[in-house]
Tab-separated table of C-alpha atoms in Angstrom:
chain	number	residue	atom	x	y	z
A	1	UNK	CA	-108.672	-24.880	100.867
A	2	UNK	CA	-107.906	-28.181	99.117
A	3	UNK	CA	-104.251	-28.895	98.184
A	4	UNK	CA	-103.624	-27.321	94.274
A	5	UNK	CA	-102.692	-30.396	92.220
A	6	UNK	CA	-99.950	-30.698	90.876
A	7	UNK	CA	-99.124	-29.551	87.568
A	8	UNK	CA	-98.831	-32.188	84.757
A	9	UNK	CA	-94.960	-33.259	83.861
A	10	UNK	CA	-93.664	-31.179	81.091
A	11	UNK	CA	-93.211	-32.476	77.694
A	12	UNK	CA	-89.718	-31.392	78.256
A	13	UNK	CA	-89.181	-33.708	81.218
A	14	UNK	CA	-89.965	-37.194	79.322
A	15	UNK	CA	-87.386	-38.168	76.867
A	16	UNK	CA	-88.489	-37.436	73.881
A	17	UNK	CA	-89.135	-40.059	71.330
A	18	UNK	CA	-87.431	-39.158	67.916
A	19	UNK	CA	-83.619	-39.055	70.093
A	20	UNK	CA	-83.536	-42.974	70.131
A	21	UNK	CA	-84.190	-43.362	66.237
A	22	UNK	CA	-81.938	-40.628	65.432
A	23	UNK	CA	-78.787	-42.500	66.803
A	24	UNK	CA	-80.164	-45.611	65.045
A	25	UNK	CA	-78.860	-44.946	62.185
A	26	UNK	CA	-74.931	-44.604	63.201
A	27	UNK	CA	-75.627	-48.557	64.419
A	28	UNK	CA	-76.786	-49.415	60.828
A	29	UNK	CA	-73.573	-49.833	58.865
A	30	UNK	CA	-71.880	-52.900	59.228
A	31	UNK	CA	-68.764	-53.923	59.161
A	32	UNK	CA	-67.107	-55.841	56.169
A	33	UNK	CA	-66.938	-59.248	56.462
A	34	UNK	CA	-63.864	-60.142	57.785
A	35	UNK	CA	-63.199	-62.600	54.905
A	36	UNK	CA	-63.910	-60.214	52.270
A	37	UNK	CA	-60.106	-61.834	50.722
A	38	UNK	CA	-62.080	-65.599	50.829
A	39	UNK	CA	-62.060	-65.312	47.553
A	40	UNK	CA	-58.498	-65.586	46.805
A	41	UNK	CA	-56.450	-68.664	47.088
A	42	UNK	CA	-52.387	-68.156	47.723
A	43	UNK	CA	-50.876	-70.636	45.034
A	44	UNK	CA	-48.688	-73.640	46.849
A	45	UNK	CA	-45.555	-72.176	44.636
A	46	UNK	CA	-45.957	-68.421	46.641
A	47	UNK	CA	-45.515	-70.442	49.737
A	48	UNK	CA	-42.326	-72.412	48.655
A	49	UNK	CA	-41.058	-69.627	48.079
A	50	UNK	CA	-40.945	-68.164	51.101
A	51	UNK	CA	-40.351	-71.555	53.578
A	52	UNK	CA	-37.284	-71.477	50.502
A	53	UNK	CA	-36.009	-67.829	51.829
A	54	UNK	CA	-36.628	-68.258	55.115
A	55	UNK	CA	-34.798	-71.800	55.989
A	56	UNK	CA	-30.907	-70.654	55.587
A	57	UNK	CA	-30.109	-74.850	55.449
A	58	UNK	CA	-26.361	-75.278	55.247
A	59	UNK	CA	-26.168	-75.187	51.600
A	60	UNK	CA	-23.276	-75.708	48.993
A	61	UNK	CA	-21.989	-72.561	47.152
A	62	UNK	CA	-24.610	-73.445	43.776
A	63	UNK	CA	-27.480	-74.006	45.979
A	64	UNK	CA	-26.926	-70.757	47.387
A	65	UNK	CA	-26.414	-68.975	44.197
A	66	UNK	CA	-30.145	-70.775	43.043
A	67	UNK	CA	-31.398	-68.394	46.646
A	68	UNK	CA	-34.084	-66.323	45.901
A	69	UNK	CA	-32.995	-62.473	47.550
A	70	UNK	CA	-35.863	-60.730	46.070
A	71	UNK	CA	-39.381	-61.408	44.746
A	72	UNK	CA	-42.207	-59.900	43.333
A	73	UNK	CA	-46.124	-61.594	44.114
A	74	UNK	CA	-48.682	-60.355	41.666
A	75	UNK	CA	-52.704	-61.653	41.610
A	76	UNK	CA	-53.223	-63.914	38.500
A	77	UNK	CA	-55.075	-62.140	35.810
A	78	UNK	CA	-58.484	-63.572	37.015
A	79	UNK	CA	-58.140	-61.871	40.372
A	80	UNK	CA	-58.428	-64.973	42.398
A	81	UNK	CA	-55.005	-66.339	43.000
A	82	UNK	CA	-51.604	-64.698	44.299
A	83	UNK	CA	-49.068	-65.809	42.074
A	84	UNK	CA	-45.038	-65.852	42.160
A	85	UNK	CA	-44.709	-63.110	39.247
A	86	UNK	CA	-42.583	-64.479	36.731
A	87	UNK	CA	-39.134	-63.227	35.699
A	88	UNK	CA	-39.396	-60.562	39.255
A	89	UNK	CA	-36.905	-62.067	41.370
A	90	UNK	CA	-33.314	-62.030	42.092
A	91	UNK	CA	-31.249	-64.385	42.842
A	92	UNK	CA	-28.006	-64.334	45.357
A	93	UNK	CA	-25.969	-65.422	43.101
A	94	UNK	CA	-26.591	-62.725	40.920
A	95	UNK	CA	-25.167	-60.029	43.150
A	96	UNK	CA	-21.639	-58.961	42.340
A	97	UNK	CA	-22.337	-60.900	38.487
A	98	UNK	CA	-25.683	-58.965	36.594
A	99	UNK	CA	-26.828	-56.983	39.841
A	100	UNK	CA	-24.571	-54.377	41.793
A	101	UNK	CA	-26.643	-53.430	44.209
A	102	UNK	CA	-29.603	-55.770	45.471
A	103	UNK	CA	-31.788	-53.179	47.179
A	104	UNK	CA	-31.984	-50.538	44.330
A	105	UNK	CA	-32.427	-53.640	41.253
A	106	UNK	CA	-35.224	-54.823	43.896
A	107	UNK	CA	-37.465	-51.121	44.131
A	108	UNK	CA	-36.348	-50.677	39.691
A	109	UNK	CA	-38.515	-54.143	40.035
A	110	UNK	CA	-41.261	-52.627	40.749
A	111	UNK	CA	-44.079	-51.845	38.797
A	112	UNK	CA	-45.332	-47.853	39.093
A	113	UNK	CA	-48.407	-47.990	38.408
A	114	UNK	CA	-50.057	-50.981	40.140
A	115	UNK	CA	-49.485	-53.007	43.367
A	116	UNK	CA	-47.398	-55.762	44.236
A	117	UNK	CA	-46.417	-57.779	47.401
A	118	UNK	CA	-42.926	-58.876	47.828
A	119	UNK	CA	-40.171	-60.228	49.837
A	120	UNK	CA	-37.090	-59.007	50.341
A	121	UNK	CA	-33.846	-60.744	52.232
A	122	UNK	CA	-32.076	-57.966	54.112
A	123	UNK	CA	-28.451	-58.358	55.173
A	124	UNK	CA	-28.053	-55.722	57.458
A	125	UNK	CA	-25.778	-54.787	60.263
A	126	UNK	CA	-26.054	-53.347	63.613
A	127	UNK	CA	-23.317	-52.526	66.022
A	128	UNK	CA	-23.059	-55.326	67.716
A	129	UNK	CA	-23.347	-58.001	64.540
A	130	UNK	CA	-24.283	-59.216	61.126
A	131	UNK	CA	-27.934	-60.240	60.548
A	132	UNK	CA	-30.231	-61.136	58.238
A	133	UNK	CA	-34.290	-60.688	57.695
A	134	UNK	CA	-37.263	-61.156	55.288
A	135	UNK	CA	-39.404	-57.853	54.895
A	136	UNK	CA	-42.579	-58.685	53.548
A	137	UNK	CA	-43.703	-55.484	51.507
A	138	UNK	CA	-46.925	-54.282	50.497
A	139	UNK	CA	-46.547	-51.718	47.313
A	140	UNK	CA	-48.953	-50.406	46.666
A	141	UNK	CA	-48.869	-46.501	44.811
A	142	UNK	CA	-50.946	-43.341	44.432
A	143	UNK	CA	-50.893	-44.439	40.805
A	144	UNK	CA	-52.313	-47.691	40.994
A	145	UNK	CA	-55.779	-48.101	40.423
A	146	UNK	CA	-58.151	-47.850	42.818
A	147	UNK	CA	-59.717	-51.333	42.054
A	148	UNK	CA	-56.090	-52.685	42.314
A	149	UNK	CA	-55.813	-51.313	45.503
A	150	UNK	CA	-58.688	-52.636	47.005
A	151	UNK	CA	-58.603	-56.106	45.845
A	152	UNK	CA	-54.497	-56.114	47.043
A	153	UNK	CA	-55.697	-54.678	50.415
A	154	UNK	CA	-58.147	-56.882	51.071
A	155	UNK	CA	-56.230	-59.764	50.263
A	156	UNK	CA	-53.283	-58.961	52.029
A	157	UNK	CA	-53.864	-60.580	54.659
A	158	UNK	CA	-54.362	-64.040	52.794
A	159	UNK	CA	-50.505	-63.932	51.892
A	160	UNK	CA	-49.475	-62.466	55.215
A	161	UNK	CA	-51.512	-65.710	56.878
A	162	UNK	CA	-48.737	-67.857	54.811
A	163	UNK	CA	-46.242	-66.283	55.724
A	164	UNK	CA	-45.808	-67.703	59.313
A	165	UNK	CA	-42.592	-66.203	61.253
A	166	UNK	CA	-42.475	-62.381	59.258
A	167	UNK	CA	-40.929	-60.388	61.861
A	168	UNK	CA	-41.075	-56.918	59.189
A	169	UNK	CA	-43.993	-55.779	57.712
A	170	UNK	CA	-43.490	-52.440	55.502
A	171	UNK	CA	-46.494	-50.617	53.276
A	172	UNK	CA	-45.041	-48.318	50.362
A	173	UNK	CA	-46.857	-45.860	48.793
A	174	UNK	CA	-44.431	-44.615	46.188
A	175	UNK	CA	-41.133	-44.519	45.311
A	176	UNK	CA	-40.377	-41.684	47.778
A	177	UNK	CA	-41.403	-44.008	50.555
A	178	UNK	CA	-38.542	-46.880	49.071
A	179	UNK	CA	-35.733	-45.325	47.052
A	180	UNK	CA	-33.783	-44.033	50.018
A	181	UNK	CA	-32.209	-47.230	51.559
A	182	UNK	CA	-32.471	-45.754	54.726
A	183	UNK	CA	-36.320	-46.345	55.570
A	184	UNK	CA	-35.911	-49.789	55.489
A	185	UNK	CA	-32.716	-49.921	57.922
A	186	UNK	CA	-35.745	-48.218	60.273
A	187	UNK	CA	-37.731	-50.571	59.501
A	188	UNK	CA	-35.395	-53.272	60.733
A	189	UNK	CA	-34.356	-51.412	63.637
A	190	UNK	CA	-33.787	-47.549	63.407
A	191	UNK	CA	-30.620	-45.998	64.256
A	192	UNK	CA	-29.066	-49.465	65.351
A	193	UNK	CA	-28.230	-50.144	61.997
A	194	UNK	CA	-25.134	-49.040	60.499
A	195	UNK	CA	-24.788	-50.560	56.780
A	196	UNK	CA	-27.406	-52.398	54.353
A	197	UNK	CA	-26.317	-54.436	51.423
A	198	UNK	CA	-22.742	-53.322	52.934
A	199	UNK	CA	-23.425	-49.843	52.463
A	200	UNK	CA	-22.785	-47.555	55.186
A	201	UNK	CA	-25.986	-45.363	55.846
C-alpha cells in the first residue's frame, strides 16, 4: 500500500496573523519630545543670581549683607520666561535684623497654592566641620493647579540646565514635605548632620 500522506499543518501550528497587530498598538505612543520646555527662555537676571550665590568671593561685611540666602523663581505671567520673583528673597544680612530664623521665613515664602523653584543657601554642620550648599528646590503642591504643574515640570529642567555645579536637588509636595527642618539636613547628608541654621536637630 502507498505511504498515507501526511496530514496538512494545523491552523494551530502557523502563527496566527492578528498576534503581530495586536502588540502594534503598545509601539504606537510616542514619547514627548524631549524639548517639550523649548518654549521657555530662563531670563539672564535668574542666572546672576545664582553664579551671585554660588561664588563665596572674599567680600567686605556690606557686600555680604547685599547676599542673596534665599530666592523664589516664578514663570512670567505669559508662561514663557522664568523670572527672579520679585520681593521673594532674603538677604544675609537680614538674619539676626528682620528674619530670626532663615529656613522657616524661606518655606512662609512660599506660595500654597501654586509652584515655585527656588534656591536656598544652607549652612549646615556635620561632625567633622562647617559647610555650606545651594539646594535647588522644586515646589510644587497638591494644591497647585494642574496646568501649573505641568508647565513647571516640564520646564524644570530649563532652569536646572543653568544651574551648572547644583550638588542638591529636592522636590516638595507640600508643606509636610518642608516645615520640619530635618528633611533637608537628609537631603544634604542624612544623619551626618548635626545643626542647620545653628539649630541642633
Amino acid at each position: 500500500p502507498s505511504p498515507r500522506a501526511l496530514p496538512p499543518l494545523s491552523p494551530r501550528s502557523l502563527p496566527s496573523s492578528p498576534a503581530p497587530s495586536a502588540r502594534t498598538p503598545l509601539r504606537a505612543p510616542t514619547r514627548p519630545p524631549a524639548d517639550m520646555a523649548s518654549g521657555v527662555t530662563v531670563n539672564d537676571e535668574v542666572i546672576k543670581v545664582f553664579n551671585d550665590m554660588k561664588v563665596r568671593k572674599s567680600s567686605s561685611s556690606e557686600e555680604v549683607k547685599k547676599r542673596k540666602k534665599a530666592v523664589l523663581f516664578c514663570l512670567s505671567e505669559d508662561k514663557k520666561k522664568i523670572i527672579v520673583e520679585e520681593g521673594k528673597e532674603i538677604l544675609v544680612g537680614d538674619i539676626g535684623e528682620t528674619v530670626e530664623d532663615p529656613y522657616a521665613s524661606f518655606v512662609k515664602l512660599l506660595p500654597l497654592n501654586d509652584c515655585r523653584y527656588g534656591l536656598y543657601d544652607a549652612t549646615y554642620e556635620t561632625r567633622e566641620s562647617k559647610k555650606e550648599d545651594l539646594v535647588f528646590i522644586f515646589w510644587a503642591p497638591e494644591s497647585a493647579p494642574l496646568k501649573s504643574k505641568m508647565i513647571y515640570a516640564s520646564s524644570k529642567d530649563a532652569i536646572k540646565k543653568k544651574f551648572t555645579g547644583i550638588k542638591h536637588e529636592w522636590q516638595v509636595n507640600g508643606l509636610d514635605d518642608i516645615q520640619d527642618r530635618s528633611t533637608l539636613a537628609d537631603k544634604l547628608g542624612g544623619s551626618v548632620v548635626v545643626s542647620l541654621e545653628g539649630r541642633p536637630l
